[in-house]
Amino acid sequence: MDNIVEVRDLCVTFKTSEGSVYAVSNVNLDLAEGKTLALLGESGSGKSVTMKSLMRLHPPHKTQITGSIHVAGRDVLALGNRELSDLRGKDIAMVFQEPMLAFDPVFKVGDQIAEVVMRHEGCSYEAGRDRALEMMECVHIPSPRKRLDAYPHEMSGGMRQRAMIALALACRPTVLLADEPTTALDATVQIQVLLLLRELQREFGMSMIFVTHDVGVAIEVADEIAVMYGGRIVEQGPVDQVMTDPWHPYTQGLLGATVYPNMDPATRLVSIPGAPPQLYRQITECAFAPRCPHATDECHQPLPPPTQTDQRMARCIRLPEVAGALPRASVLPQ
Amino acid sequence: MTAFLQVEGLQKYFPIGKNFLGRPTQVVKAVEDVSFATERGKTLGIVGESGCGKSTTARLLMDLSPPDQGRITIDGQAYGKGAGRKPITALRKRMQMVFQDSYASLNARLTIEESIAFGPKINGASDREASTKARDLLDRVGLDPDNFIRRYPHELSGGQRQRVNIARALAIDPEIVILDEAVSALDKSVQAQVLNLLADLKAEFDLTYLFISHDLNVVQYVSDDVIVMYLGQVVESGPAQAMYSTPAHPYTAALLSALPALHPKDRKTRAPLEGDPPNPISPPSGCRFHPRCPFAEPMCAETVPPLADIGGGRHVACHMRVPGSGYPEVRPIVTVAPSPTA
Ligand SMILES: Nc1ncnc2c1ncn2[C@@H]1O[C@H](COP(=O)(O)OP(=O)(O)OP(=O)(O)O)[C@@H](O)[C@H]1O
Ligand SMILES: Nc1ncnc2c1ncn2[C@@H]1O[C@H](COP(=O)(O)OP(=O)(O)O)[C@@H](O)[C@H]1O
Ligand code: SF4
Ligand code: SF4
Ligand SMILES: [Mg+2]
Ligand SMILES: [Mg+2]
């Protein structure tokens, strides 16, 4: 098995006072070693839930997870608590949009990184601090030795983001999950962090899943892209192919709705009417049907298996007819 | 000849921290000597990184916070303190604002109708007139009045709430609408709907927009003219297309080349700037951009570059662009290519 991450038929359902929320349905993912997969989708489409499932971070009593998840050859859904905490940080680690979630505000950054290393590798405090320093250098934090003793709130936004990456990578995980780590950053800082992640990935031979709602960010970092809508992956494939020749009407709509540099102000944006679906029932038909310009009666029937080629997948019954149908789909350079 | 909307020398310092005498120990120079102008029916974009003073500028214009200094003129009528000026509160009838957070800017206890009708009522409309206006505007922003008029803000999606905010801003027939990150929190598919709507409304009601955003692509798409702010000051201003194709200020150039690529083969290999934007509490001396500027010369740390006219309606605050400034090798506008285009 060459894939470092393999997800099969993942379904995640939350029990809430308002009934079940079908957050993720029938998700399949394959991540090859050393590669980056971007999960692209709008708010509420299930990106973060998918990521948290890979680390089993959901509240156990309120969450029902079915399907299978393998990370670095381990069956994640079958792991006990001890093995789980072993897995987290060592095989798979996560960075978030908000670094303050990853750090405890009352402890020094250097000590928090050292603590993780000590816990996973059973080393001394000194060895942990040495690793912390090494990691702070790796992520290009200026005056790293001094910053080891800084508290999280004493760092600027960009620096905290780097420190969080240092924390996540301290035990050299084989897989890094990055959940919108640059969304809250300014443009000039965002590109620094994206370049840093790419560099570290090469250096450490890591695999990465990168969640974003920004097409440009996905193009900067990813080899493969998976587009999520209503809890399902609706399209997947190599990033250049999906971005230049989107098959699924939702992907086409998303690209048409995005404003690109040097667009003629007289061009109207392709707007997708309506809003994403509520997930209070299990959607077996195409979740995009209420907003899709190509929808017909058969689109409201349960969806058959997706269209699959060697490299690409799309979940639309009107393929190949509707592939490349929107005029703006050709906006990206071929 | 003055422009339709003219803003001159706007300034706002926020005192922060207190010593034992209760005196502020520091000031945040949030907005300093900000001037700009725009014509009726145009869109003026305002860009810059977080904390550079965009929202403070908007709040000063709307009188949500009093400026320390500055002068605002609409159609030749001056507003503010001083002889011959109307009180700045009178501005609000001519200027309205839509904020980023669609939820916080609506009163949770008012129905959609009450929220939209509020402005017309306090401006003397009868209940009936105000209600008719609310229905008309809801229809105009693409929300079926019968379906939405009695709902509360929490019963709407983010995009629908932002449409209500736009309807509410238009309810007192303003001439100028300030859009402060008004589409930034929306998903792309919904953002496109709202941007199309804003374009239609602008044409229909002959509106003038101040469009504040950190999204450079959206600003280029909607704006006639753009101003770029850095640490409370305007560093460049001018027609959007000229500025985007040949940025004059090194900071503008850096912002544009920080935009993510459109094709994997054009991926960035180098970040245009290192480090985070510095703090407006103790901004750098001379040119505030000098610690991050790849073209900085010793004089840049000492002398403040004025916002100089470089022709074509463009202004830039950079010694490198101004003959006679003392900069060793004054250069014409560099063509730092923005992200590749379709
Ligand atoms: N009431 C206040 N007291 C103290 N400082 C303030 C206050 N309001 C704003 N500031 C400071 O003034 C500066 C400019 O703030 P402003 O919110 O206008 O920036 P912005 O460019 O709109 O930022 P963002 O894009 O993050 O919203 C910031 O450093 C901010 O922290
Ligand atoms: N702990 C939870 N309990 C109930 N519903 C949840 C929980 N976490 C997420 N959801 C729901 O799951 C859906 C997908 O959420 P999420 O993956 O966070 O979206 P995003 O793509 O924005 O990251 C949403 O409808 C969200 O409200
Ligand atoms: S299945 Fe039908 S509704 Fe869904 S994307 Fe395809 S054409 Fe549109
Ligand atoms: S004045 Fe000097 S430091 Fe400032 S932008 Fe111009 S070259 Fe750079
Ligand atoms: Mg999320
Ligand atoms: Mg702001």
PDB file of C-alpha atoms in Angstrom, chain B residues 9 20 27 47 56 59 72 85 99 122 180 203 216 237 252 271 275 279 303 320:
ATOM      1  CA  GLY B   9      -6.082  65.606   6.399  1.00  0.00           C
ATOM      2  CA  PHE B  20      -0.393  56.341  37.676  1.00  0.00           C
ATOM      3  CA  VAL B  27      -0.865  56.460  21.299  1.00  0.00           C
ATOM      4  CA  VAL B  47      -6.728  48.294   0.443  1.00  0.00           C
ATOM      5  CA  THR B  56     -10.970  53.602  11.367  1.00  0.00           C
ATOM      6  CA  ARG B  59     -15.706  55.104  11.094  1.00  0.00           C
ATOM      7  CA  ILE B  72     -14.949  66.215   4.635  1.00  0.00           C
ATOM      8  CA  ARG B  85     -19.493  73.743   8.012  1.00  0.00           C
ATOM      9  CA  PHE B  99     -19.970  46.136   7.802  1.00  0.00           C
ATOM     10  CA  ILE B 122     -36.419  58.568  12.230  1.00  0.00           C
ATOM     11  CA  ASP B 180     -16.209  47.758   4.915  1.00  0.00           C
ATOM     12  CA  ALA B 203     -26.189  51.821 -11.504  1.00  0.00           C
ATOM     13  CA  LEU B 216      -6.961  42.780  -3.928  1.00  0.00           C
ATOM     14  CA  SER B 237      -3.509  56.331  -4.929  1.00  0.00           C
ATOM     15  CA  THR B 252       1.761  48.065  -3.525  1.00  0.00           C
ATOM     16  CA  ALA B 271       7.774  35.831  -0.621  1.00  0.00           C
ATOM     17  CA  GLY B 275       8.023  39.630   8.543  1.00  0.00           C
ATOM     18  CA  ASN B 279       2.809  48.108  15.021  1.00  0.00           C
ATOM     19  CA  THR B 303      12.769  61.844   5.690  1.00  0.00           C
ATOM     20  CA  MET B 320      12.444  56.628  -5.252  1.00  0.00           C
TER      21      MET B 320
END
